[in-house]
Amino acid sequence: KIASISNLLLFSIYSDEYSLIVFDNSRSAKFFMDCGDGVELCGVLTVESGLGSGNYEHDEPCVHGLWPENGSYGTSDCDAPDDTSDPTSVYTCYEESGDDDQDIISFEVHEWEKHGECAGVEDEDDYFTQICSMAKDPISIMSSTRSAGGDIYDMQSAVEDAGYEVFSVDSSNAQLLLSACAKNGQWTLAAQDDFSSVCGSSSLQDNGSSHPFYQQQQRSNLRH
């Protein structure tokens, strides 16, 4: 019986995720991501506004996942982790979805197996820790905008005004896809035009720490 419940749970999650995959396929031609010279990994940090329907309806904005844009979505490599073990605990930035722990862990497993195992990280803990760190400031901005009565496009403007690039907007599920790139397994929110300088093999030895996107992210982490 427990196995049957788990299968139903996964079917529910995968069914809603399938609607997102359909959206992804439709956007791939228009929103193809080019990592740029010397950049092996690039992708999007996807943050839900909570204003969608079904599994995309929440009381507050929350993180969806970090997706390397490889294959038909972009030029990113798919770099396997050192350890492919699945997550077994709830990460703080996923608690904001309001779902129960088992639902969240099942969704984390899905995100890890579908996207995380191409992200060039050490393991699932590295993957989700980086997601929560990057998502902290955008979620805060989106929450403030939503509290003021804003919709997904108001949230887009607020996030962009704060210096983050919105690569695309999934209006069907009311979520924002923020541009990001990685170097040596470390992901950073950055504008696509800046990927080479922030994450490229010829970027500064400080791994882009002098770049304004990086500095803004570090200041945000200190504030929280």
PDB file of C-alpha atoms in Angstrom, residues 5-114:
ATOM      1  CA  ILE A   5       0.863   5.751  -2.454  1.00  0.00           C
ATOM      2  CA  SER A   6       4.427   6.618  -3.413  1.00  0.00           C
ATOM      3  CA  ASN A   7       3.745   5.767  -7.038  1.00  0.00           C
ATOM      4  CA  LEU A   8       0.641   7.958  -7.036  1.00  0.00           C
ATOM      5  CA  LEU A   9       2.648  10.762  -5.485  1.00  0.00           C
ATOM      6  CA  LEU A  10       5.362  10.520  -8.111  1.00  0.00           C
ATOM      7  CA  PHE A  11       2.751  10.331 -10.853  1.00  0.00           C
ATOM      8  CA  SER A  12       1.147  13.516  -9.551  1.00  0.00           C
ATOM      9  CA  ILE A  13       4.468  15.340  -9.465  1.00  0.00           C
ATOM     10  CA  TYR A  14       5.628  14.013 -12.814  1.00  0.00           C
ATOM     11  CA  SER A  15       2.272  14.848 -14.393  1.00  0.00           C
ATOM     12  CA  ASP A  16       2.554  18.508 -13.402  1.00  0.00           C
ATOM     13  CA  GLU A  17       6.209  18.493 -14.362  1.00  0.00           C
ATOM     14  CA  TYR A  18       5.176  17.158 -17.769  1.00  0.00           C
ATOM     15  CA  SER A  19       3.143  20.305 -18.395  1.00  0.00           C
ATOM     16  CA  LEU A  20       6.328  22.249 -17.702  1.00  0.00           C
ATOM     17  CA  ILE A  21       8.294  20.032 -20.062  1.00  0.00           C
ATOM     18  CA  VAL A  22       5.790  20.855 -22.798  1.00  0.00           C
ATOM     19  CA  PHE A  23       6.393  24.530 -22.080  1.00  0.00           C
ATOM     20  CA  ASP A  24      10.161  23.959 -22.153  1.00  0.00           C
ATOM     21  CA  ASN A  25       9.922  22.282 -25.538  1.00  0.00           C
ATOM     22  CA  SER A  26       7.924  25.194 -26.920  1.00  0.00           C
ATOM     23  CA  ARG A  27      10.430  27.735 -25.620  1.00  0.00           C
ATOM     24  CA  SER A  28      13.580  25.859 -26.650  1.00  0.00           C
ATOM     25  CA  ALA A  29      13.711  27.296 -30.155  1.00  0.00           C
ATOM     26  CA  LYS A  30      13.034  30.843 -28.998  1.00  0.00           C
ATOM     27  CA  PHE A  31      14.966  30.761 -25.723  1.00  0.00           C
ATOM     28  CA  PHE A  32      18.027  28.718 -26.650  1.00  0.00           C
ATOM     29  CA  MET A  33      20.820  29.534 -24.178  1.00  0.00           C
ATOM     30  CA  ASP A  34      24.351  30.011 -25.475  1.00  0.00           C
ATOM     31  CA  CYS A  35      26.878  29.582 -22.673  1.00  0.00           C
ATOM     32  CA  GLY A  36      29.500  31.588 -24.528  1.00  0.00           C
ATOM     33  CA  ASP A  37      33.228  31.151 -25.070  1.00  0.00           C
ATOM     34  CA  GLY A  38      34.996  29.001 -22.508  1.00  0.00           C
ATOM     35  CA  VAL A  39      31.863  28.332 -20.433  1.00  0.00           C
ATOM     36  CA  GLU A  40      31.008  24.678 -19.952  1.00  0.00           C
ATOM     37  CA  LEU A  41      27.902  25.001 -17.785  1.00  0.00           C
ATOM     38  CA  CYS A  42      25.019  27.446 -17.969  1.00  0.00           C
ATOM     39  CA  GLY A  43      21.327  27.275 -17.200  1.00  0.00           C
ATOM     40  CA  VAL A  44      18.412  28.766 -15.324  1.00  0.00           C
ATOM     41  CA  LEU A  45      17.410  29.048 -11.698  1.00  0.00           C
ATOM     42  CA  THR A  46      13.635  28.650 -11.812  1.00  0.00           C
ATOM     43  CA  VAL A  47      11.589  30.367  -9.098  1.00  0.00           C
ATOM     44  CA  GLU A  48       7.833  29.959  -8.728  1.00  0.00           C
ATOM     45  CA  SER A  49       5.674  32.958  -7.826  1.00  0.00           C
ATOM     46  CA  GLY A  50       3.091  30.698  -6.199  1.00  0.00           C
ATOM     47  CA  LEU A  51       0.391  32.316  -8.347  1.00  0.00           C
ATOM     48  CA  GLY A  52       0.063  29.328 -10.676  1.00  0.00           C
ATOM     49  CA  SER A  53      -2.397  26.465 -10.432  1.00  0.00           C
ATOM     50  CA  GLY A  54      -2.072  22.911  -9.133  1.00  0.00           C
ATOM     51  CA  ASN A  55       1.440  22.190  -7.870  1.00  0.00           C
ATOM     52  CA  TYR A  56       2.391  25.750  -8.823  1.00  0.00           C
ATOM     53  CA  GLU A  57      -0.018  27.344  -6.340  1.00  0.00           C
ATOM     54  CA  HIS A  58       1.607  28.317  -3.031  1.00  0.00           C
ATOM     55  CA  ASP A  59       1.099  30.905  -0.308  1.00  0.00           C
ATOM     56  CA  GLU A  60       4.566  32.327  -1.006  1.00  0.00           C
ATOM     57  CA  PRO A  61       7.109  32.277  -3.857  1.00  0.00           C
ATOM     58  CA  CYS A  62       9.439  29.277  -3.710  1.00  0.00           C
ATOM     59  CA  VAL A  63      12.263  27.734  -5.684  1.00  0.00           C
ATOM     60  CA  HIS A  64      11.602  25.140  -8.380  1.00  0.00           C
ATOM     61  CA  GLY A  65      15.107  24.110  -9.419  1.00  0.00           C
ATOM     62  CA  LEU A  66      18.388  24.734 -11.206  1.00  0.00           C
ATOM     63  CA  TRP A  67      18.360  23.485 -14.771  1.00  0.00           C
ATOM     64  CA  PRO A  68      21.481  23.247 -16.960  1.00  0.00           C
ATOM     65  CA  GLU A  69      20.406  24.262 -20.469  1.00  0.00           C
ATOM     66  CA  ASN A  70      21.839  21.376 -22.459  1.00  0.00           C
ATOM     67  CA  GLY A  71      20.587  19.430 -25.446  1.00  0.00           C
ATOM     68  CA  SER A  72      17.804  21.272 -27.268  1.00  0.00           C
ATOM     69  CA  TYR A  73      17.755  24.002 -24.606  1.00  0.00           C
ATOM     70  CA  GLY A  74      21.308  25.316 -24.930  1.00  0.00           C
ATOM     71  CA  THR A  75      25.022  24.681 -25.272  1.00  0.00           C
ATOM     72  CA  SER A  76      25.653  23.655 -21.657  1.00  0.00           C
ATOM     73  CA  ASP A  77      27.554  20.460 -20.983  1.00  0.00           C
ATOM     74  CA  CYS A  78      26.056  17.715 -18.845  1.00  0.00           C
ATOM     75  CA  ASP A  79      28.639  17.121 -16.111  1.00  0.00           C
ATOM     76  CA  ALA A  80      27.877  14.181 -13.828  1.00  0.00           C
ATOM     77  CA  PRO A  81      28.312  14.482 -10.036  1.00  0.00           C
ATOM     78  CA  ASP A  82      30.858  12.564  -7.978  1.00  0.00           C
ATOM     79  CA  ASP A  83      28.009  10.990  -5.993  1.00  0.00           C
ATOM     80  CA  THR A  84      24.589  10.302  -7.528  1.00  0.00           C
ATOM     81  CA  SER A  85      22.811   9.411  -4.258  1.00  0.00           C
ATOM     82  CA  ASP A  86      19.305  10.885  -3.978  1.00  0.00           C
ATOM     83  CA  PRO A  87      18.344  13.536  -1.402  1.00  0.00           C
ATOM     84  CA  THR A  88      16.717  12.245   1.795  1.00  0.00           C
ATOM     85  CA  SER A  89      15.909  15.480   3.642  1.00  0.00           C
ATOM     86  CA  VAL A  90      14.049  18.723   2.985  1.00  0.00           C
ATOM     87  CA  TYR A  91      16.155  21.759   2.074  1.00  0.00           C
ATOM     88  CA  THR A  92      15.081  25.064   3.558  1.00  0.00           C
ATOM     89  CA  CYS A  93      14.244  26.834   0.300  1.00  0.00           C
ATOM     90  CA  TYR A  94      11.843  24.011  -0.604  1.00  0.00           C
ATOM     91  CA  GLU A  95       9.972  24.256   2.706  1.00  0.00           C
ATOM     92  CA  GLU A  96       8.349  27.450   1.429  1.00  0.00           C
ATOM     93  CA  SER A  97       6.194  25.416  -0.965  1.00  0.00           C
ATOM     94  CA  GLY A  98       4.001  24.463   1.997  1.00  0.00           C
ATOM     95  CA  ASP A  99       3.859  20.785   1.004  1.00  0.00           C
ATOM     96  CA  ASP A 100       4.492  17.960   3.450  1.00  0.00           C
ATOM     97  CA  ASP A 101       8.022  16.618   3.841  1.00  0.00           C
ATOM     98  CA  GLN A 102       7.562  13.404   1.859  1.00  0.00           C
ATOM     99  CA  ASP A 103       6.078  15.280  -1.087  1.00  0.00           C
ATOM    100  CA  ILE A 104       8.968  17.743  -1.041  1.00  0.00           C
ATOM    101  CA  ILE A 105      11.629  15.020  -0.844  1.00  0.00           C
ATOM    102  CA  SER A 106      10.007  13.183  -3.756  1.00  0.00           C
ATOM    103  CA  PHE A 107      10.100  16.401  -5.767  1.00  0.00           C
ATOM    104  CA  GLU A 108      13.734  17.027  -4.787  1.00  0.00           C
ATOM    105  CA  VAL A 109      14.608  13.530  -6.003  1.00  0.00           C
ATOM    106  CA  HIS A 110      12.926  14.331  -9.313  1.00  0.00           C
ATOM    107  CA  GLU A 111      14.799  17.633  -9.691  1.00  0.00           C
ATOM    108  CA  TRP A 112      18.093  15.986  -8.774  1.00  0.00           C
ATOM    109  CA  GLU A 113      17.727  13.088 -11.193  1.00  0.00           C
ATOM    110  CA  LYS A 114      16.400  15.219 -14.052  1.00  0.00           C
TER     111      LYS A 114
END
